[in-house]
XYZ file of N, CA, C and O in Angstrom:
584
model
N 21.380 -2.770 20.008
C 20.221 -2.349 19.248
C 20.663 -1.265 18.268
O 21.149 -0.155 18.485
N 20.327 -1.965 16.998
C 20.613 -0.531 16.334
C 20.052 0.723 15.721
O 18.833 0.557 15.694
N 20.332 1.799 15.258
C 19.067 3.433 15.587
C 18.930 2.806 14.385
O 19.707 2.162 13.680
N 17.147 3.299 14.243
C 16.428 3.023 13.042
C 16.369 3.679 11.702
O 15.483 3.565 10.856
N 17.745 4.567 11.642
C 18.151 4.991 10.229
C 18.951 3.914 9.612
O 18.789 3.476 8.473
N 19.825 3.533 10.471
C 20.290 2.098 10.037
C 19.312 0.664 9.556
O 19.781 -0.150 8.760
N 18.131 0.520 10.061
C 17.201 -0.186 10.045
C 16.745 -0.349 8.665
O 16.561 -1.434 8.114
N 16.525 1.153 7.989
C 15.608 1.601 7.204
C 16.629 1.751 5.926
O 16.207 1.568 4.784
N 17.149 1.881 6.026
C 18.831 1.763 5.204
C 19.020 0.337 4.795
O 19.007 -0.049 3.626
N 19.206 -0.447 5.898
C 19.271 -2.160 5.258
C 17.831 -2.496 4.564
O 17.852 -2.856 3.387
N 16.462 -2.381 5.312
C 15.534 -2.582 4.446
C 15.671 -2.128 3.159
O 15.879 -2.923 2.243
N 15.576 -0.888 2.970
C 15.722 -0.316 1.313
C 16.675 -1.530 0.323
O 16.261 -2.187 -0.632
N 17.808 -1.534 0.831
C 18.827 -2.533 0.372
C 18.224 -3.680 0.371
O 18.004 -4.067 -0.777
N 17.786 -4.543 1.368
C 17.497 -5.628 1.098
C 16.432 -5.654 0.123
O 16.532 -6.718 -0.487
N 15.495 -4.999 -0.290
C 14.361 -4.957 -1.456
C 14.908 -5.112 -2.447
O 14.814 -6.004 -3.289
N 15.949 -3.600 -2.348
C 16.413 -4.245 -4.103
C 17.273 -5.232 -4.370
O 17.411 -5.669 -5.512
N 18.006 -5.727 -3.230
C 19.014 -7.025 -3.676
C 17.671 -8.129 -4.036
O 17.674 -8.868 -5.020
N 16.546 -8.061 -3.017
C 15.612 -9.239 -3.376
C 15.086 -8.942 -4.848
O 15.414 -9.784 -5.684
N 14.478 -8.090 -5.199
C 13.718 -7.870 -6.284
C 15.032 -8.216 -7.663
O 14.867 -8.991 -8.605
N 16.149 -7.465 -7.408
C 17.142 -8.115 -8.490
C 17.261 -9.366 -8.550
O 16.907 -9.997 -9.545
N 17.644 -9.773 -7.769
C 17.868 -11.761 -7.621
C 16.706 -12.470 -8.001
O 16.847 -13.477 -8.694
N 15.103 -11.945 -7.510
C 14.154 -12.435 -8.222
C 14.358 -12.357 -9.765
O 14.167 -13.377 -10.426
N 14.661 -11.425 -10.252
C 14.599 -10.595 -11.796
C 15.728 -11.991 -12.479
O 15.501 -12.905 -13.272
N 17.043 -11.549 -11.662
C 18.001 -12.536 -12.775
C 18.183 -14.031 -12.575
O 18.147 -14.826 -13.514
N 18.422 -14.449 -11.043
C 18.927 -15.631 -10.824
C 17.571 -16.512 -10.505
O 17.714 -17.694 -10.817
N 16.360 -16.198 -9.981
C 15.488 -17.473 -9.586
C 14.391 -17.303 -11.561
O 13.770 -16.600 -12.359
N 15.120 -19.015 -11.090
C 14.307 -19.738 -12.532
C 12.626 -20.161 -11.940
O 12.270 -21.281 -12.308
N 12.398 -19.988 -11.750
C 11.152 -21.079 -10.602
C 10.024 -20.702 -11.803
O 9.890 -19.479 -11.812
N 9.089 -21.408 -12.911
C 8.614 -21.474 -13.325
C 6.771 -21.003 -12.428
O 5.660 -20.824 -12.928
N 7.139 -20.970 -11.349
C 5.858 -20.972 -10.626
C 5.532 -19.141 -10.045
O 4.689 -18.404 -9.532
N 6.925 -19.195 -10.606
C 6.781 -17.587 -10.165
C 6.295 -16.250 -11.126
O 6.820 -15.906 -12.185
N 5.426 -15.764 -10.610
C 4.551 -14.924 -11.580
C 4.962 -13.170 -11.252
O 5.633 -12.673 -10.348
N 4.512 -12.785 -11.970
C 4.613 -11.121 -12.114
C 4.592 -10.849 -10.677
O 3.489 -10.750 -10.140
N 5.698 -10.707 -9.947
C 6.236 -10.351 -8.721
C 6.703 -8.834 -8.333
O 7.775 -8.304 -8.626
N 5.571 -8.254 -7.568
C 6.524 -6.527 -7.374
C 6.974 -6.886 -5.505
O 6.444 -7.577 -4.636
N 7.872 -6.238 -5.536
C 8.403 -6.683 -4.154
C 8.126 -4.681 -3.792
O 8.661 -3.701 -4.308
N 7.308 -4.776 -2.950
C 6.654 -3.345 -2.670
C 7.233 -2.632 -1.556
O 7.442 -1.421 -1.620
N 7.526 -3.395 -0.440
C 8.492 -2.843 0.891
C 8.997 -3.969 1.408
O 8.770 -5.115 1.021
N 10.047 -3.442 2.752
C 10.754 -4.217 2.946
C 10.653 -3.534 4.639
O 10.619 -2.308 4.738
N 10.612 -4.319 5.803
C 10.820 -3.499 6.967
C 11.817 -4.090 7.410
O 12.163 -5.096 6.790
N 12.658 -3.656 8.684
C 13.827 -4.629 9.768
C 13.231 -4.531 11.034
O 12.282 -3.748 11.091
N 13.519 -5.082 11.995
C 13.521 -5.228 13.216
C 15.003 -4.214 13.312
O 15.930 -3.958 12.543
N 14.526 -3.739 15.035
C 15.584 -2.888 15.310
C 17.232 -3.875 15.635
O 18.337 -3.391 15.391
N 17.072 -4.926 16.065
C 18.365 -5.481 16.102
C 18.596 -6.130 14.750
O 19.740 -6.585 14.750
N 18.069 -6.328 13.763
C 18.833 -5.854 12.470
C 18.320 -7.759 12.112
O 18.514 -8.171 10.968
N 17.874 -8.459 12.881
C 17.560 -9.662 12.863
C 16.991 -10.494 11.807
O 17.534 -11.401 11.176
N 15.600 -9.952 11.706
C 14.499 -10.502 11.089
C 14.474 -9.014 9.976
O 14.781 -7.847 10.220
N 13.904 -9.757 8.539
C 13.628 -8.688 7.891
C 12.160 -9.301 7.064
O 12.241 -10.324 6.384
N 11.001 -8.638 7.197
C 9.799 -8.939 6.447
C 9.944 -8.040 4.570
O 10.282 -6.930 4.158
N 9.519 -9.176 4.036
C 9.744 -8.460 2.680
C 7.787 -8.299 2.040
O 6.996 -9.241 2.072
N 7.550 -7.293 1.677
C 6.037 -7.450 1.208
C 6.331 -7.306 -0.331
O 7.163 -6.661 -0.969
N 5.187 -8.272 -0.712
C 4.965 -8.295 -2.569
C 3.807 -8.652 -2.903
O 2.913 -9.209 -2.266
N 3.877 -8.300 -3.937
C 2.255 -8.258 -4.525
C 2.612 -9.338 -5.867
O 3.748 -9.627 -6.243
N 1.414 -9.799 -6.420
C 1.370 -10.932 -7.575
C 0.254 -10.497 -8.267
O -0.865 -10.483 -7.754
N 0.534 -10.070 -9.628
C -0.466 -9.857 -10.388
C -0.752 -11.200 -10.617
O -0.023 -12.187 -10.514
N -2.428 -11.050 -11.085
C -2.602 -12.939 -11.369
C -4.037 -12.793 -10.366
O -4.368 -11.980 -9.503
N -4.736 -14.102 -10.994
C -5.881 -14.562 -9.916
C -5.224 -15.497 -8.413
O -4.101 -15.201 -8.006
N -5.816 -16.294 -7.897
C -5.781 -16.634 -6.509
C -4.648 -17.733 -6.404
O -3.828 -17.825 -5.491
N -4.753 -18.503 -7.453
C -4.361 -19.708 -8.195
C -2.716 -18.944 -8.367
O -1.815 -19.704 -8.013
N -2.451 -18.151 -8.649
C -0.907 -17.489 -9.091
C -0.347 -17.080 -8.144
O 0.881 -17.134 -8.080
N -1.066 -16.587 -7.206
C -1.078 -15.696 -6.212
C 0.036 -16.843 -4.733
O 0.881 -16.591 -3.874
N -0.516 -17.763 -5.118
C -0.390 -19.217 -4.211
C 0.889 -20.028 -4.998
O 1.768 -20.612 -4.365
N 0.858 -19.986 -5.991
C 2.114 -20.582 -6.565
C 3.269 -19.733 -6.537
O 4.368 -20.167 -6.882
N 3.096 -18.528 -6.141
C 4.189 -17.299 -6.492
C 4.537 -17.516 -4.909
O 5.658 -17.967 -4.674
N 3.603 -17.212 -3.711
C 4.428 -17.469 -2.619
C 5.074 -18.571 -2.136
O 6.084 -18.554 -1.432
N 4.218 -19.947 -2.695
C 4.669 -21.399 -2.606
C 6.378 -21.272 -3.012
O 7.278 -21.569 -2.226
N 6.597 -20.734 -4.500
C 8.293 -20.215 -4.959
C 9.006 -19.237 -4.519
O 10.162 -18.993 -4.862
N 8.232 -18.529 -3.605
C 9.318 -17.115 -2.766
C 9.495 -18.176 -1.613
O 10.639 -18.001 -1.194
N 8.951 -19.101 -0.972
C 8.919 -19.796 0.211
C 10.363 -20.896 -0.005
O 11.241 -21.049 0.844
N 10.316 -21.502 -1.218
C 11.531 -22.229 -1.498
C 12.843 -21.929 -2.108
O 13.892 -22.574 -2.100
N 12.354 -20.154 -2.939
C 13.964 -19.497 -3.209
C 14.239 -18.546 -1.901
O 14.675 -17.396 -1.929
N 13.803 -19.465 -0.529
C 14.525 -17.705 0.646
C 15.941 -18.198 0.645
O 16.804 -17.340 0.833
N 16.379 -19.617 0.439
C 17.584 -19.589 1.413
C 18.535 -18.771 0.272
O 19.526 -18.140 0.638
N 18.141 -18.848 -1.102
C 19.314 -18.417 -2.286
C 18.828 -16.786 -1.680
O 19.641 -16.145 -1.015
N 17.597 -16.281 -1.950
C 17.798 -15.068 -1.963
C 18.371 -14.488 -0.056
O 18.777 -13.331 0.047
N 18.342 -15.153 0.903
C 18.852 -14.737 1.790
C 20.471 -14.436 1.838
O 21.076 -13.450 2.259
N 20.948 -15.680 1.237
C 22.598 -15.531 1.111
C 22.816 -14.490 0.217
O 23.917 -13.943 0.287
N 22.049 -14.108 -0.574
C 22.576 -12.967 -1.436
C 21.853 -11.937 -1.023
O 21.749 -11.029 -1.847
N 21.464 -11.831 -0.278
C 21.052 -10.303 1.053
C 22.451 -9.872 1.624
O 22.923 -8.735 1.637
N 23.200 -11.436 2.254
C 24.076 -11.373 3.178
C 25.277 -10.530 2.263
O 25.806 -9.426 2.390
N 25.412 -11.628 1.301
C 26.400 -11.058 0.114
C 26.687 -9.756 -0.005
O 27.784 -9.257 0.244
N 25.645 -9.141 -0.412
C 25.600 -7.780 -1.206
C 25.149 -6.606 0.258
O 25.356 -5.397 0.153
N 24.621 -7.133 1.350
C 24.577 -5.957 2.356
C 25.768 -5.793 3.240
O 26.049 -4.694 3.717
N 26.598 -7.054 3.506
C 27.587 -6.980 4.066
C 27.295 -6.784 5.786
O 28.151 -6.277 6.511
N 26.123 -7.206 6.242
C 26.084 -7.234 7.610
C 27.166 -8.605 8.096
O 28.011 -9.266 7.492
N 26.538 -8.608 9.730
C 27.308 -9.371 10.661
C 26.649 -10.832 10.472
O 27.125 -11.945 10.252
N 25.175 -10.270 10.680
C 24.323 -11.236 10.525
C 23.085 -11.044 9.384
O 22.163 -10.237 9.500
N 23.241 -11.767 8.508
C 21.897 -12.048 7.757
C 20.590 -11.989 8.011
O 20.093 -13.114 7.954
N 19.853 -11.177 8.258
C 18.016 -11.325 8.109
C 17.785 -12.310 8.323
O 18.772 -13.005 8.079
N 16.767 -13.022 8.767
C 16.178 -14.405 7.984
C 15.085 -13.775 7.528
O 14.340 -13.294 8.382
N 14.829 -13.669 6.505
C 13.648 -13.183 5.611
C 12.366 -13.892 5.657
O 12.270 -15.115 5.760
N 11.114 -12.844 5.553
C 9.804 -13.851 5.810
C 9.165 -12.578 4.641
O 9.402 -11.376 4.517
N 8.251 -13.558 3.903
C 7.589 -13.026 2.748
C 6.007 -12.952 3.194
O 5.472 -13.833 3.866
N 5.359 -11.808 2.736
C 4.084 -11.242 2.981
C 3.139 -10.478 2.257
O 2.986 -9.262 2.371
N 2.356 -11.422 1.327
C 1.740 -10.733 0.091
C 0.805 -9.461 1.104
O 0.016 -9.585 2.040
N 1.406 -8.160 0.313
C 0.871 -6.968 0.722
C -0.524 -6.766 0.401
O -1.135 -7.240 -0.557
N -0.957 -6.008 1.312
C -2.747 -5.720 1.400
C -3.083 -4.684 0.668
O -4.247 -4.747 0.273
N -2.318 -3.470 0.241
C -2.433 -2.752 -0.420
C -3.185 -2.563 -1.687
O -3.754 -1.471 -1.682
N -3.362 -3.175 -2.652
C -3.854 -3.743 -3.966
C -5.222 -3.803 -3.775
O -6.065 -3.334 -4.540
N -5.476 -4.544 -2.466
C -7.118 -4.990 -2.363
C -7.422 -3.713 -1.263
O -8.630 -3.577 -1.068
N -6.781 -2.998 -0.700
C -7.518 -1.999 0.104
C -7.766 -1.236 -0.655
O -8.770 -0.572 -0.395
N -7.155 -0.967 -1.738
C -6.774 0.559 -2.944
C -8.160 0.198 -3.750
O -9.092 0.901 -4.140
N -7.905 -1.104 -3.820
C -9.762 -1.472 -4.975
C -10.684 -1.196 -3.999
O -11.582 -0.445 -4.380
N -10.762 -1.638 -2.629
C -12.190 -1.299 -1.718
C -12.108 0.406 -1.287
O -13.150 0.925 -0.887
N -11.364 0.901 -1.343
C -11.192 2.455 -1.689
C -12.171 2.923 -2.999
O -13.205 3.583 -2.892
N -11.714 2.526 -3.977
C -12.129 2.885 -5.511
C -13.552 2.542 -5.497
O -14.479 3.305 -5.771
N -13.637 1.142 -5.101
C -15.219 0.912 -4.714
C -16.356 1.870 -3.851
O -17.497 2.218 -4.155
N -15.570 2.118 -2.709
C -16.334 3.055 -1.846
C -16.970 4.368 -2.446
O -18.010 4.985 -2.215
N -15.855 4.548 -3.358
C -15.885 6.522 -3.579
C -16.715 6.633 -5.043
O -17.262 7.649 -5.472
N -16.655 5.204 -5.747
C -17.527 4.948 -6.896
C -18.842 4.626 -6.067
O -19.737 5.145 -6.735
N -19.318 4.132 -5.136
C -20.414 3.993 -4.821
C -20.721 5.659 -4.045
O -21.890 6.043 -4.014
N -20.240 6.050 -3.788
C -20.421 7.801 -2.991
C -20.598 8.545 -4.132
O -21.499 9.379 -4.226
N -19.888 8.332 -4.918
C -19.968 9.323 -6.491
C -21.675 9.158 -7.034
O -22.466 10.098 -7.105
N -21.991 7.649 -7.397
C -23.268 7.292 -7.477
C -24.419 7.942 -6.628
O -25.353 8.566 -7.132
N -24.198 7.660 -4.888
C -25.574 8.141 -4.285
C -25.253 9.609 -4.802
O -25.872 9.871 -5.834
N -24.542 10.495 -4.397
C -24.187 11.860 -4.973
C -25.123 12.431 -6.124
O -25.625 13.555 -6.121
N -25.286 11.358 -7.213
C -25.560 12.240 -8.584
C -27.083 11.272 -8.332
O -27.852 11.429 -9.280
N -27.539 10.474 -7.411
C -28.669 10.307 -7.042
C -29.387 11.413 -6.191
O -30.470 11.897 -6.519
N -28.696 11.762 -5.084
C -29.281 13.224 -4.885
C -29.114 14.332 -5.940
O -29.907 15.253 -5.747
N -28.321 14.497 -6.980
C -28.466 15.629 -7.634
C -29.684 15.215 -8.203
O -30.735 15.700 -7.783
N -29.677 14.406 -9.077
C -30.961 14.221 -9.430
C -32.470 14.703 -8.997
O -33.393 15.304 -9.547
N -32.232 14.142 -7.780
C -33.800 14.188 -6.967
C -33.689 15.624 -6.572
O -34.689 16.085 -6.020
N -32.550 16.515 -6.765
C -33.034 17.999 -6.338
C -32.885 18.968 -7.233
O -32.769 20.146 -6.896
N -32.870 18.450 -8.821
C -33.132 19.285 -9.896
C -34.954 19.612 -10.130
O -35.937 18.905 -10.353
N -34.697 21.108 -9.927
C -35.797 21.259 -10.173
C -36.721 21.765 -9.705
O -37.630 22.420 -10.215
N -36.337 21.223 -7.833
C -36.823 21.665 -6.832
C -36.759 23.090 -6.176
O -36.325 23.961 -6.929
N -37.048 23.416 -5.136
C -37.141 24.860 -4.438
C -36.766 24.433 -3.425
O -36.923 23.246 -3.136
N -35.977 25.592 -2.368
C -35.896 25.682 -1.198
C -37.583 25.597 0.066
O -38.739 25.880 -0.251
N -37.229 25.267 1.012
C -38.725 25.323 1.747
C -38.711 26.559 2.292
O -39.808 26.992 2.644
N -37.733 27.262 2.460
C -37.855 28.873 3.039
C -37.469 29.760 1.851
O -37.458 29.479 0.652
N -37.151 30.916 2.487
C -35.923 31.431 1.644
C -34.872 31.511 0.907
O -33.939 31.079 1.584
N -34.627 31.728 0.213
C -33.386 31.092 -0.475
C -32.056 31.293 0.446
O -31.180 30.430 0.500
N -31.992 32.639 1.232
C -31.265 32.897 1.827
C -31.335 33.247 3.708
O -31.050 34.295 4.286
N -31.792 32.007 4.253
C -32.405 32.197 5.256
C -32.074 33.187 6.670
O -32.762 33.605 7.601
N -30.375 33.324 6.197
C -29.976 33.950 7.319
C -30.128 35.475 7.670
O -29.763 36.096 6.672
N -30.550 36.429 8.769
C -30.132 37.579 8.991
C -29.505 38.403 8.800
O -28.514 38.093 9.460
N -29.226 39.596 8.221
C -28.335 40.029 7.854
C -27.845 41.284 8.747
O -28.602 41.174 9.711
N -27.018 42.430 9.009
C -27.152 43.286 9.713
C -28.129 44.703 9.060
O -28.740 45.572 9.682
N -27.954 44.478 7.487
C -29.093 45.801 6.961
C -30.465 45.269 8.342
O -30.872 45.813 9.368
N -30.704 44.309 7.821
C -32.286 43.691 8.288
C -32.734 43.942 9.411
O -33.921 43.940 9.736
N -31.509 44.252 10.293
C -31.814 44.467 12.298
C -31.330 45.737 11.686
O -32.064 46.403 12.415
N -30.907 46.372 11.187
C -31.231 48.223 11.199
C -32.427 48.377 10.862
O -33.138 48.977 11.668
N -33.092 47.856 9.470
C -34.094 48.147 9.308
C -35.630 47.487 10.333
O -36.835 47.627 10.123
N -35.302 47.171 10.818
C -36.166 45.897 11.850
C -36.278 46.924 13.238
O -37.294 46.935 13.932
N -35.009 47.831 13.546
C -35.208 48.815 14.668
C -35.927 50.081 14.197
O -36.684 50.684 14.957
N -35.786 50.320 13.453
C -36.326 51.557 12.817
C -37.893 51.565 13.290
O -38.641 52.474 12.930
């Protein structure tokens, strides 16, 4: 088993050997604006998951992994190539969630921003129901014993 600085070391590497080899050597016409975003290992150095994102609607999105699915074996041998392990990864591709959590984020805090300046609204103008400053003070219990 190997310690997971080593782990994290081949991942890094394997991203950018993948993301280069995407860039120069795969022709695949089906392949669209590809960011290859992380890369993890298994601790015995085995399996390596690669995550990427596809700009594009649903339709691109599906043709881009359909062509990462049929360039693994080129881009695996040139993992092996250029990392110089014992054993090669077998690589598995995983369009990352990131993109669509980051928009339902943006969504959330745009809809919070909204109710927000809906309550400002509804309390321009208005008054407190007590005091403005409701709390006790210590003058107030001196003067209150007196």
């Amino acid at each position: 088993m190997a310690d997971n600085a080593r782990a994290r070391k081949l991942a890094d590497r394997i991203q950018v050997v993948v993301a280069e080899t995407l860039d120069r050597r795969i022709k695949d016409p089906r392949l669209g604006f590809v960011t290859i975003t992380d890369a993890r290992v298994t601790g015995d150095l085995r399996e390596a998951t690669v995550f990427y994102t596809v700009y594009g609607d649903d339709e691109e999105r599906a043709a881009s992994a359909a062509a990462l699915e049929s360039a693994k074996g080129v881009l695996r041998s040139e993992v092996g190539k250029q990392t110089g392990v014992r054993y090669t990864p077998s690589l598995t591709f995983v369009p990352d969630a990131l993109p669509d959590t980051a928009r339902t984020i943006d969504d959330l805090l745009d809809r919070a921003r909204a109710s927000d300046a809906e309550v400002r609204e509804a309390s321009t103008g208005k008054n407190y129901a007590g005091d403005a400053d409701p709390y006790r003070k210590p003058e107030d219990e001196d003067e209150a014993s007196e």
